Amino acid sequence: MIDRCFVLWDANIVLKADGSLPEFSEFEKIKAENGVLEYFEEKQTGLKVLGLASADNLDSSYRLMALREFFAENSDDDIRFQVFRAKSLLNWRNGAKFCQYCGAKLDEHSVLTARTCPKCKNLVFPRIEPCIIVLVTKGDKILLARHTQRNQDIYACIAGFIEAGESAEHAVEREIFEETGIRVKNIQYRGSQSWPFPDQLMLGFTAEYESGDIVLQKEELSDAQWFDRNNCPASPKPGSIAYQLIHGEI
């Protein structure tokens, strides 16, 4: 795997003006001129990651791009894996500084991708939150919803976290029924995707409508409708598993 350098700030990636990734030789300049949260390397995956606390002092030789746009524009599996991992590990490292049991400051583990407590020996690994995302079909129509909590005015698939004790399939049935009042059948697994906002692993499914009328869970959804797959409203961009489900790519 090729070594690559990623400079991240919030939900953005820092690129050079020509759209390429910064070189390692540029890290020191960026670090010196901007507040730094974290810097780490991972030899086995070719990662060098600089996390910024602020990007206010980036000069004109650099530009910011939203990570979601970067995902959409890069189809190379290696780059996508590396940037997903870079963002996920940066999130984890920023939040996992002290032991949850005794409060001691955590140390880096010498071998594992983990941190260890020098006092009680607790091991802390990167956290992954499993989620389901599902496209429901009804004949030639697909069910898309506008999510209340989202800051984007788009329609997307039903999604939610898998709760303790659930299988992924049970979570599919529960989330769809809770949010829309619809029962589904023929649940089929389609694929997965890391989604580091902050630490989700999205498990993608399709399901068929079985019964019920749309009754919105207002806390989660502001709207949900059946749409023609070829005439959808604004929906997620390429680079997301939601896009792949909606456009029949998986």
Steps between C-alpha positions, in 0.01 A plus 500: 500500500634845405602734783273804507481813714163628620439835667152513655305777663151436640308330213741629236820391331779741415618479139757691303365763260527251212282247688780260595585384852772687693843342512654394830757778462214754523369370836744704710399824331130427545559394864696816576234733360184328629380352828555123518281237665690183413772359281546127449640247255404142417763315300288196414236712325729772364332774702644828616224710657504856627183616677458875528323686780469800270548567131484879523861550394518279194657700219382520140702195397241282681124463490235322703264238360216336692587135561165394353596672173844341509337156538270575207787601272735212585403149400842345570443237772844552659458876534147460634613243757789720612297819539215315675752349740685829547179681599376214721828468689530876540151511652588214735836644607341835582240334722701218660755679717407379849400163644124465547553285811765679705551833322874456435650645182524231232824392332554381144510122466834384363353252248122531468288783364389573854576700812575348837452618856829495695309476827226234455627349169170563319533477121310757292444420132352724228123506528275390213123555508310250280205653315251382242395694192220359288327575171135388509331419170130484416465377144684760289507756782764558769453647847709809575482726803618843609667473838418758768851504648679541169638839399452413132168531320519160334299181490683181597453142613374400843795445733570447867727348761485131589393469863636261762380145443376559144599334177548734206180365342301567817634857502382544140145394590492709819643821352267497201194433713595755768572778251232435235244250638574261210563125524751344260599156370776337293785685673820458298854604596671702223832630632671716758693824536700675764349843570720690747253767615610413759538119505224315316523174306203513266343163409294544184175309434205496267152396613156470344184671622262262674230709669408829664462868419768762553474647850800718579700493820528879516808497722690321221331583170345815356370320190497158331354410160503238228699619198577378152864386505562697178339818632633545851528826693840623621671196648845395630799551272723232347748359746236395754332164542167686495574610142590143403176364643280767342660462157510120505880474499503234774 
